[in-house]
Amino acid sequence: MFTEVVSIGSKNGIQIYDLRRGAKLAQCMGVSIGGRQGFGMSDMWVAAVNETKAVCHVYTLNRGDSGAKLVFPFPEEIACVQVLDDGRYFVAGSRTGRILVWETASGRMVGAWDAHYGAVTALASDVGVLVSGGEDAVVHVWLLSQALDRQALGGAGVAPIVTMAEHTMPISAITIPQTGLLAGRTRVYTAARDQTCKQWSVRMGRSDEGYAGEAQLLATFLYPAAVNDIAVDRGETRVFAGTTDGLFQTNLYACTKSGADAVGDERVESELAALGGASDAVFSNVHIEYPAAERHIAAVSLGHDGTLVVSASQEGAVRVWDTASRQCIRTISDKQLSAGVSQLSTWLAPPRLGGPKVLVGVGQQRHEAMAGQLSGGKVTAISFAPLQRLFRVNSMTEAGTLEAGVKSRLGDVNEDMTRFDAGLASNAAYGETARSDMTLLNGLRMADGSAKRQVADMQRQIEQLQRHSARTRRLNDELYQSAVTEWLGSRQKS
C-alpha cells in the first residue's frame, strides 16, 4: 500500500507526518531550515542545509532516529538544494550565485559554475534538465549532460540553453508538474516577488552547434501580494499559490481570453490557457481564495492525486485542505513548528516509514548493501559520503574510474594526437584494413563450432576498435577546439 507523507522544515528541524492520518512518523533534529528548499530527500536519507552556517546534516529515514548521521561543511553558504536521479546526485544553489553538483555515493563534486547574479533562490529538475532561478529575477534551464561534460573537460564556462527573464523581482519558486521537459511534453511554472506566476512552454532540440532551446510565455497570473510558493497538479488544471496575503487557487481551464485583463495576440480564440491558447495573457480576477487560511503563507505542497493541498504559514500553522470544497480537514499542531515553517514537501513514504518494500524499480538498480536493508530492520548504512569542498577537473581520473557520460580532460591534446597518429594509420587506411579483415573472416566456412565462435569474437573486437577510434578522434577534436578557444579568450583579456 502506498502512503503519502509530508515533510515540514522549520527552525527546529524537519518533521515528517502521514498526510492522510496526521500521525508523526519521524523527525530530524539539530538543524535549522530557513529556506523554501532547505532540505532534499531520497528513500533512505535526508540532507539538510543549516540556515545559520554552511553545514550539511544527513539523516537516515528511520522511526525514532532524530540525530544526524553525517555532519560536514559546505564550501560556501547554500541557499537551496535539490536531489536528482533518486538520490544519485545532490545539487546546491549558493548565495553567491553558483550551482554545485555532487555525486552522493562518492562525495565527488562533478560540477560547479556561475549561474546567477546574486543568490540562487529556487531549483527544479526533470530527467536530464535542471532549472534555476535567482535574485536577479532570471530563470535558466540547464542541460545537465552538457554542463557536466564541459566541466569535466575544463571548459571556460557553462551556458544555459534557455533563459526566461520576464519577471521583475527575485524568483521565489519553480515547479515542473510532469516529466518530459526535454521532449517538450510539459510546461514550467515560475513565481516571483513581483506578485506573478508565469506559465512557460519550453522547447529544446539538437542543432549543429549542440543543444538549443527557446521559451514562450503562455500566461501570467497576477496575485494581490508577493508569491512565496506555488504547486501545480499533474494534470496542469490548477495552480495553488501561497502569498503574503493568503492561499489562492487558480483554475487554468477557466482562464480564457474573455477573462483576461490583456491579450497580446487578438487572433487568439477562447481556448484553455493550460494548453497555451491564451498566449501572453494576464489574469488577475480568476483566483479563488481559501478564506480560512492564514494571511502569510510561506509554503504550499500538493498531494499526488491532487485532492489535498497543504499550506504552512510563517507563524507555524500547518493545514491540510480538501481541494474540492476548500475546507480545512486537518491542522497539524506541533510545538516544534511554533518557530515558523519555511518548507513543505509531499512524497510517497519510503519503506522504513510504511511505504512498499520494493527492491528494484523499473530501469533502476540498487546497491546490494542498500537493497538488503529494505527487507530488514533499520537503515544502518546510506550511500551518502561527505561532499568535497573543491572541484577538480581531473578528479575522475584520480578516482581511478571513468564513468559513462562524463569525460576526463587529457593532459596535452597535440601530444596525444601525435601519439595516436603514430600508433595507427589514417582513418581511411585503418577503415579499409578493418573492412578487408571482416570480409576475409566472413568468407571463412568452418565446420568446427569453436572456430566459428572465434571468428565472431574477432569481428566484435574489430567493430569495437573502429568505434573506439572514431570516439577518440572526436574527443580530441573537441578538446583541441576548447583549448584554442580558452587560449584566445585569455589573450583577449590580457
Coordinates of C-alpha atoms in Angstrom, one line a residue:
M1 CA 0.0 0.0 0.0
F2 CA 1.3 3.5 -0.9
T3 CA 1.3 6.0 1.9
E4 CA 1.8 9.8 1.4
V5 CA 3.8 11.7 3.9
V6 CA 4.5 15.4 4.3
S7 CA 7.9 16.7 5.4
I8 CA 7.9 20.1 7.2
G9 CA 11.0 22.1 7.6
S10 CA 11.2 24.7 10.4
K11 CA 13.7 26.5 12.6
N12 CA 13.6 23.4 14.9
G13 CA 14.3 20.8 12.4
I14 CA 12.3 18.5 10.0
Q15 CA 9.1 16.8 11.0
I16 CA 7.6 14.0 8.9
Y17 CA 3.8 13.2 9.1
D18 CA 1.4 10.8 7.5
L19 CA -0.6 13.1 5.1
R20 CA -3.9 11.3 5.4
R21 CA -3.9 10.3 9.1
G22 CA -1.8 13.1 10.6
A23 CA 0.4 10.8 12.6
K24 CA 4.0 11.8 13.2
L25 CA 6.4 9.3 11.6
A26 CA 9.9 10.7 12.1
Q27 CA 11.9 13.8 12.9
C28 CA 15.3 15.3 12.1
M29 CA 16.7 17.5 14.9
G30 CA 19.7 19.7 15.3
V31 CA 19.3 21.7 12.0
S32 CA 17.5 25.0 11.3
I33 CA 15.7 25.2 8.0
G34 CA 15.3 28.7 6.8
G35 CA 14.7 28.5 3.1
R36 CA 11.9 27.1 0.9
Q37 CA 14.3 24.4 -0.4
G38 CA 16.4 23.9 2.7
F39 CA 16.5 20.0 2.5
G40 CA 16.4 17.2 -0.1
M41 CA 15.3 13.6 0.3
S42 CA 15.7 10.2 -1.1
D43 CA 14.0 7.0 0.0
M44 CA 16.8 6.3 2.6
W45 CA 18.2 9.7 3.7
V46 CA 17.5 13.4 4.3
A47 CA 20.2 16.0 3.5
A48 CA 19.5 19.4 5.1
V49 CA 21.3 22.8 5.0
N50 CA 21.7 24.7 8.2
E51 CA 20.3 28.2 7.9
T52 CA 22.8 29.7 10.4
K53 CA 26.0 28.3 8.9
A54 CA 27.4 26.5 5.8
V55 CA 27.0 22.9 7.2
C56 CA 25.2 19.9 5.8
H57 CA 23.3 17.4 8.1
V58 CA 22.5 14.0 6.7
Y59 CA 19.9 11.8 8.5
T60 CA 18.6 8.3 7.9
L61 CA 14.9 7.7 7.5
N62 CA 14.2 5.5 10.5
R63 CA 11.5 5.8 13.0
G64 CA 12.9 7.0 16.3
D65 CA 16.2 8.3 14.8
S66 CA 16.4 12.0 15.1
G67 CA 20.1 12.7 15.2
A68 CA 22.3 13.4 12.1
K69 CA 24.4 10.5 10.8
L70 CA 26.8 12.8 9.0
V71 CA 27.7 16.5 9.5
F72 CA 30.2 18.2 7.3
P73 CA 30.9 21.8 6.0
F74 CA 29.8 23.1 2.6
P75 CA 32.3 25.1 0.5
E76 CA 30.2 28.2 0.8
E77 CA 26.8 29.4 2.1
I78 CA 24.0 27.5 0.5
A79 CA 20.5 29.0 -0.3
C80 CA 18.6 26.0 -1.7
V81 CA 19.2 22.3 -2.6
Q82 CA 17.7 19.7 -5.0
V83 CA 18.1 15.9 -5.2
L84 CA 18.4 14.4 -8.7
D85 CA 18.1 10.9 -10.1
D86 CA 16.6 9.3 -7.0
G87 CA 19.4 10.5 -4.8
R88 CA 22.4 9.8 -7.0
Y89 CA 23.2 13.5 -7.4
F90 CA 22.9 16.4 -4.9
V91 CA 22.6 20.0 -6.3
A92 CA 23.0 23.1 -4.3
G93 CA 22.5 26.8 -5.2
S94 CA 24.8 29.1 -3.3
R95 CA 24.2 32.7 -2.0
T96 CA 26.9 33.9 -4.4
G97 CA 25.0 32.6 -7.5
R98 CA 26.9 29.4 -8.1
I99 CA 25.4 25.9 -8.8
L100 CA 27.3 23.0 -7.3
V101 CA 26.7 19.3 -8.2
W102 CA 27.9 16.3 -6.2
E103 CA 27.8 12.5 -6.7
T104 CA 26.3 11.4 -3.3
A105 CA 27.8 7.9 -3.2
S106 CA 31.4 9.1 -3.5
G107 CA 31.0 12.7 -2.4
R108 CA 32.8 13.9 -5.5
M109 CA 32.0 17.3 -6.8
V110 CA 31.3 16.8 -10.5
G111 CA 30.2 20.4 -11.4
A112 CA 30.4 24.0 -10.2
W113 CA 29.6 27.0 -12.3
D114 CA 28.4 30.6 -12.0
A115 CA 24.6 30.7 -12.7
H116 CA 23.1 34.0 -11.4
Y117 CA 24.0 37.5 -10.3
G118 CA 23.0 37.2 -6.6
A119 CA 21.8 34.2 -4.7
V120 CA 20.2 31.1 -6.3
T121 CA 16.7 31.1 -4.8
A122 CA 14.9 28.2 -6.5
L123 CA 15.7 24.9 -8.1
A124 CA 13.6 22.4 -10.0
S125 CA 14.6 19.3 -12.1
D126 CA 13.4 16.9 -14.7
V127 CA 15.1 14.0 -16.4
G128 CA 18.4 15.4 -17.7
V129 CA 17.4 19.0 -17.0
L130 CA 17.9 21.5 -14.2
V131 CA 16.0 24.7 -13.8
S132 CA 17.3 27.5 -11.6
G133 CA 16.0 30.9 -10.5
G134 CA 17.8 33.7 -8.6
E135 CA 17.7 37.1 -7.0
D136 CA 18.4 38.5 -10.4
A137 CA 14.8 37.7 -11.5
V138 CA 16.1 35.4 -14.2
V139 CA 15.2 31.7 -14.7
H140 CA 17.8 29.4 -16.5
V141 CA 17.3 26.0 -18.0
W142 CA 20.5 23.8 -17.9
L143 CA 21.1 20.6 -19.8
L144 CA 22.9 18.5 -17.2
S145 CA 24.8 16.3 -19.6
Q146 CA 26.2 19.3 -21.4
A147 CA 27.0 21.2 -18.3
L148 CA 28.8 18.3 -16.6
D149 CA 30.7 17.3 -19.7
R150 CA 32.0 20.9 -20.2
Q151 CA 33.0 20.9 -16.5
A152 CA 34.8 17.6 -16.8
L153 CA 36.6 18.8 -19.9
G154 CA 37.7 22.0 -18.2
G155 CA 35.6 24.3 -20.4
A156 CA 35.7 28.0 -19.9
G157 CA 32.1 28.3 -18.9
V158 CA 28.7 26.6 -18.8
A159 CA 25.8 28.4 -20.6
P160 CA 22.1 27.8 -20.2
I161 CA 20.2 26.5 -23.2
V162 CA 17.1 28.6 -22.3
T163 CA 16.7 31.8 -20.3
M164 CA 13.4 33.3 -19.1
A165 CA 13.7 36.9 -18.0
E166 CA 10.1 38.2 -17.8
H167 CA 10.0 38.6 -14.0
T168 CA 10.9 41.9 -12.4
M169 CA 11.7 40.7 -8.9
P170 CA 13.6 37.7 -7.3
I171 CA 12.3 34.3 -8.2
S172 CA 10.6 32.5 -5.2
A173 CA 9.5 29.2 -6.7
I174 CA 9.8 27.0 -9.8
T175 CA 7.7 23.8 -10.5
I176 CA 7.6 21.3 -13.3
P177 CA 4.3 19.3 -12.9
Q178 CA 5.1 16.4 -15.2
T179 CA 8.2 14.7 -16.7
G180 CA 9.2 15.2 -20.3
L181 CA 10.6 18.7 -20.3
L182 CA 13.4 17.7 -22.6
A183 CA 10.9 16.3 -25.1
G184 CA 8.6 19.3 -24.8
R185 CA 5.7 17.4 -23.2
T186 CA 5.3 19.6 -20.1
R187 CA 5.4 23.3 -19.0
V188 CA 7.4 25.3 -16.4
Y189 CA 5.7 27.5 -13.8
T190 CA 7.7 30.2 -12.1
A191 CA 6.7 32.6 -9.3
A192 CA 8.4 35.7 -8.0
R193 CA 8.1 38.6 -5.5
D194 CA 6.5 40.7 -8.3
Q195 CA 3.1 39.1 -7.4
T196 CA 3.0 37.0 -10.5
C197 CA 3.2 33.3 -11.5
K198 CA 4.1 32.7 -15.2
Q199 CA 3.4 29.7 -17.3
W200 CA 6.1 28.8 -19.9
S201 CA 6.3 26.4 -22.8
V202 CA 10.0 25.3 -23.2
R203 CA 11.2 23.6 -26.4
M204 CA 14.6 22.1 -26.7
G205 CA 16.4 20.3 -29.6
R206 CA 19.7 19.5 -31.1
S207 CA 21.4 21.8 -33.7
D208 CA 24.8 21.8 -35.4
E209 CA 26.3 23.7 -32.5
G210 CA 24.8 21.4 -29.9
Y211 CA 21.5 21.6 -27.9
A212 CA 19.5 24.8 -28.1
G213 CA 16.1 25.8 -26.9
E214 CA 13.5 28.6 -26.6
A215 CA 10.8 29.5 -24.1
Q216 CA 7.4 31.0 -24.9
L217 CA 5.4 32.8 -22.2
L218 CA 1.9 31.4 -22.3
A219 CA 0.1 33.2 -19.5
T220 CA 0.8 35.4 -16.4
F221 CA -1.3 35.1 -13.3
L222 CA -1.3 38.3 -11.1
Y223 CA -2.0 37.9 -7.4
P224 CA -2.8 40.6 -4.8
A225 CA 0.5 40.1 -2.9
A226 CA 4.0 38.6 -3.4
V227 CA 4.0 34.9 -4.2
N228 CA 6.1 32.8 -1.8
D229 CA 5.4 29.3 -3.2
I230 CA 3.3 27.5 -5.8
A231 CA 2.1 24.0 -6.5
V232 CA 0.6 22.7 -9.8
D233 CA -1.4 19.4 -10.1
R234 CA -0.1 16.7 -12.5
G235 CA -2.9 17.4 -15.0
E236 CA -2.0 21.1 -15.1
T237 CA -5.5 22.1 -14.3
R238 CA -5.0 24.1 -11.1
V239 CA -2.3 26.4 -9.6
F240 CA -2.1 26.8 -5.9
A241 CA -0.3 29.9 -4.8
G242 CA 0.9 30.8 -1.3
T243 CA 1.2 34.5 -0.9
T244 CA 1.8 37.1 1.8
D245 CA -2.0 37.8 1.6
G246 CA -3.3 34.2 1.8
L247 CA -3.8 31.0 -0.1
F248 CA -5.3 31.1 -3.7
Q249 CA -6.4 28.6 -6.2
T250 CA -6.4 29.3 -10.0
N251 CA -8.3 27.0 -12.3
L252 CA -6.4 27.0 -15.6
Y253 CA -9.4 25.7 -17.6
A254 CA -11.4 28.8 -16.6
C255 CA -8.7 31.2 -17.8
T256 CA -9.9 32.0 -21.3
K257 CA -9.5 35.1 -23.5
S258 CA -12.8 36.6 -22.2
G259 CA -11.5 36.6 -18.6
A260 CA -8.1 38.1 -19.4
D261 CA -7.0 41.6 -18.5
A262 CA -4.8 41.8 -21.5
V263 CA -4.0 39.6 -24.5
G264 CA -1.1 40.2 -26.8
D265 CA -2.5 38.4 -29.8
E266 CA -6.0 39.4 -30.8
R267 CA -6.4 36.3 -33.0
V268 CA -6.4 34.0 -30.0
E269 CA -9.7 32.2 -29.6
S270 CA -11.2 31.4 -26.2
E271 CA -9.1 28.4 -25.6
L272 CA -7.6 27.0 -22.4
A273 CA -4.6 28.8 -21.0
A274 CA -3.3 25.4 -19.7
L275 CA -2.9 24.3 -23.3
G276 CA -1.2 27.6 -24.4
G277 CA -4.3 29.0 -26.0
A278 CA -4.2 32.3 -24.2
S279 CA -0.8 33.4 -25.3
D280 CA 0.8 36.3 -23.4
A281 CA -2.4 36.8 -21.4
V282 CA -2.6 38.4 -17.9
F283 CA -5.2 37.1 -15.4
S284 CA -5.9 38.7 -12.1
N285 CA -9.7 38.2 -11.4
V286 CA -9.9 34.4 -11.7
H287 CA -8.3 33.3 -8.4
I288 CA -10.3 31.6 -5.7
E289 CA -9.2 32.4 -2.1
Y290 CA -9.2 29.9 0.8
P291 CA -11.0 32.1 3.3
A292 CA -9.9 30.2 6.5
A293 CA -6.2 30.3 5.6
E294 CA -3.7 32.5 7.4
R295 CA -2.5 35.7 5.8
H296 CA 1.2 35.0 5.3
I297 CA 1.5 31.5 3.6
A298 CA 5.2 30.6 3.4
A299 CA 5.0 27.2 1.7
V300 CA 2.5 25.1 -0.3
S301 CA 2.5 21.4 -1.4
L302 CA 0.1 19.3 -3.2
G303 CA -0.8 15.6 -2.7
H304 CA -0.1 13.2 -5.6
D305 CA -3.7 12.7 -6.6
G306 CA -4.5 16.5 -6.3
T307 CA -7.3 16.1 -3.7
L308 CA -5.3 17.5 -0.8
V309 CA -3.2 20.6 -0.6
V310 CA -1.0 21.5 2.4
S311 CA -0.2 25.1 3.5
A312 CA 2.1 26.4 6.1
S313 CA 2.1 29.9 7.5
Q314 CA 5.1 31.9 8.6
E315 CA 3.8 31.6 12.2
G316 CA 3.9 27.8 12.0
A317 CA 0.3 26.8 11.3
V318 CA 0.2 23.8 9.0
R319 CA -3.2 22.9 7.5
V320 CA -4.4 20.2 5.1
W321 CA -7.2 21.3 2.7
D322 CA -9.7 19.5 0.6
T323 CA -9.2 21.0 -2.9
A324 CA -12.8 20.3 -4.0
S325 CA -14.6 22.0 -1.1
R326 CA -11.6 24.3 0.0
Q327 CA -12.3 23.2 3.6
C328 CA -9.6 22.6 6.2
I329 CA -9.8 18.9 7.1
R330 CA -6.8 18.7 9.5
T331 CA -4.4 21.0 11.4
I332 CA -1.0 19.7 12.2
S333 CA -0.1 21.0 15.7
D334 CA 3.5 20.5 17.0
K335 CA 5.5 22.7 19.3
Q336 CA 8.5 22.1 17.0
L337 CA 6.7 24.2 14.4
S338 CA 5.9 27.2 16.5
A339 CA 9.2 28.9 15.5
G340 CA 7.9 29.1 11.9
V341 CA 7.7 26.9 8.8
S342 CA 9.7 27.5 5.6
Q343 CA 9.4 24.3 3.5
L344 CA 6.8 21.7 2.7
S345 CA 7.3 18.5 0.7
T346 CA 4.8 15.7 0.0
W347 CA 6.0 12.4 -1.3
L348 CA 5.4 8.7 -1.2
A349 CA 6.6 7.1 2.1
P350 CA 9.9 5.1 1.9
P351 CA 10.0 1.5 3.1
R352 CA 11.2 2.4 6.7
L353 CA 8.2 4.8 7.1
G354 CA 5.4 2.5 6.0
G355 CA 6.0 2.5 2.2
P356 CA 6.2 -0.5 -0.1
K357 CA 9.3 -2.7 0.2
V358 CA 10.4 -2.6 -3.5
L359 CA 14.0 -3.6 -4.0
V360 CA 14.4 -2.6 -7.6
G361 CA 12.3 -0.1 -9.6
V362 CA 11.7 -0.1 -13.3
G363 CA 15.0 0.6 -15.1
Q364 CA 16.9 1.1 -11.8
Q365 CA 19.4 -0.9 -9.7
R366 CA 20.2 -0.5 -6.1
H367 CA 23.5 -1.3 -4.4
E368 CA 23.4 -4.8 -2.7
A369 CA 24.2 -3.3 0.7
M370 CA 21.3 -0.8 0.3
A371 CA 18.8 -3.2 -1.1
G372 CA 19.4 -5.7 1.7
Q373 CA 18.3 -3.1 4.3
L374 CA 14.9 -2.7 2.8
S375 CA 13.7 -6.1 4.0
G376 CA 15.5 -5.8 7.3
G377 CA 15.1 -3.5 10.3
K378 CA 16.6 0.0 10.4
V379 CA 18.7 1.6 7.7
T380 CA 22.2 1.4 9.1
A381 CA 24.2 2.5 6.0
I382 CA 23.5 5.1 3.4
S383 CA 25.1 5.8 0.0
F384 CA 26.0 9.3 1.0
A385 CA 29.6 10.3 1.5
P386 CA 30.8 13.7 2.9
L387 CA 30.8 16.1 0.0
Q388 CA 34.0 17.5 -1.4
R389 CA 34.6 21.2 -1.0
L390 CA 36.6 21.8 -4.1
F391 CA 36.0 20.9 -7.8
R392 CA 39.0 19.4 -9.7
V393 CA 38.9 18.9 -13.4
N394 CA 40.9 15.7 -13.2
S395 CA 39.0 14.3 -10.2
M396 CA 37.5 11.5 -12.3
T397 CA 40.9 10.1 -13.3
E398 CA 42.2 10.4 -9.7
A399 CA 39.4 8.3 -8.6
G400 CA 40.6 5.6 -10.9
T401 CA 37.4 5.2 -13.0
L402 CA 36.0 6.9 -16.0
E403 CA 32.2 6.8 -15.7
A404 CA 29.9 6.6 -18.7
G405 CA 28.6 10.0 -19.8
V406 CA 31.4 12.0 -18.1
K407 CA 34.7 12.6 -20.0
S408 CA 38.1 13.3 -18.4
R409 CA 40.3 16.0 -19.8
L410 CA 43.5 14.9 -21.5
G411 CA 46.8 16.4 -20.5
D412 CA 48.1 17.6 -23.8
V413 CA 45.9 17.5 -26.9
N414 CA 48.7 17.8 -29.5
E415 CA 50.9 15.3 -27.9
D416 CA 48.1 12.7 -27.6
M417 CA 47.1 13.3 -31.3
T418 CA 50.7 12.7 -32.4
R419 CA 50.8 9.5 -30.3
F420 CA 47.5 8.3 -31.7
D421 CA 48.5 9.0 -35.3
A422 CA 51.9 7.2 -34.8
G423 CA 50.1 4.1 -33.5
L424 CA 47.5 3.9 -36.2
A425 CA 47.4 4.7 -39.9
S426 CA 45.0 7.3 -41.2
N427 CA 41.2 6.8 -40.8
A428 CA 40.8 5.7 -44.4
A429 CA 43.6 3.2 -44.3
Y430 CA 42.5 1.9 -40.9
G431 CA 38.9 1.6 -42.1
E432 CA 39.9 -0.2 -45.3
T433 CA 42.1 -2.7 -43.4
A434 CA 39.3 -3.4 -41.0
R435 CA 36.8 -3.9 -43.7
S436 CA 39.1 -6.2 -45.6
D437 CA 39.7 -8.2 -42.5
M438 CA 36.0 -8.5 -41.9
T439 CA 35.4 -9.6 -45.5
L440 CA 38.1 -12.3 -45.1
L441 CA 36.5 -13.5 -41.9
N442 CA 33.0 -13.6 -43.3
G443 CA 34.3 -15.7 -46.2
L444 CA 35.5 -18.4 -43.9
R445 CA 33.4 -21.5 -43.8
M446 CA 34.5 -23.6 -40.8
A447 CA 32.7 -26.7 -39.7
D448 CA 34.1 -26.6 -36.2
G449 CA 31.8 -24.7 -33.8
S450 CA 34.6 -23.3 -31.7
A451 CA 36.3 -21.8 -34.8
K452 CA 33.1 -20.0 -35.7
R453 CA 32.9 -18.6 -32.2
Q454 CA 36.5 -17.3 -32.5
V455 CA 35.6 -15.6 -35.8
A456 CA 32.6 -13.9 -34.2
D457 CA 34.8 -12.7 -31.3
M458 CA 37.3 -11.3 -33.7
Q459 CA 34.5 -9.5 -35.6
R460 CA 33.2 -7.9 -32.4
Q461 CA 36.8 -6.8 -31.5
I462 CA 37.3 -5.2 -34.9
E463 CA 34.0 -3.3 -34.6
Q464 CA 34.9 -2.1 -31.1
L465 CA 38.3 -0.9 -32.4
Q466 CA 36.5 1.1 -35.1
R467 CA 34.1 2.7 -32.6
H468 CA 36.9 3.5 -30.2
S469 CA 39.0 5.1 -33.0
A470 CA 36.1 7.3 -34.0
R471 CA 35.3 8.3 -30.4
T472 CA 38.9 9.1 -29.6
R473 CA 39.3 11.3 -32.6
R474 CA 36.1 13.2 -31.9
L475 CA 37.0 13.7 -28.3
N476 CA 40.5 15.0 -29.2
D477 CA 39.0 17.4 -31.8
E478 CA 36.6 18.8 -29.2
L479 CA 39.4 19.2 -26.6
Y480 CA 41.6 20.9 -29.1
Q481 CA 38.9 23.3 -30.1
S482 CA 38.1 24.0 -26.4
A483 CA 41.8 24.6 -25.7
V484 CA 42.1 27.1 -28.6
T485 CA 39.0 28.9 -27.5
E486 CA 40.3 29.2 -23.9
W487 CA 43.7 30.4 -25.1
L488 CA 42.2 33.1 -27.4
G489 CA 40.0 34.2 -24.6
S490 CA 42.9 34.6 -22.2
R491 CA 44.8 36.6 -24.9
Q492 CA 41.9 39.0 -25.4
K493 CA 41.6 39.5 -21.6
S494 CA 45.3 40.2 -21.3

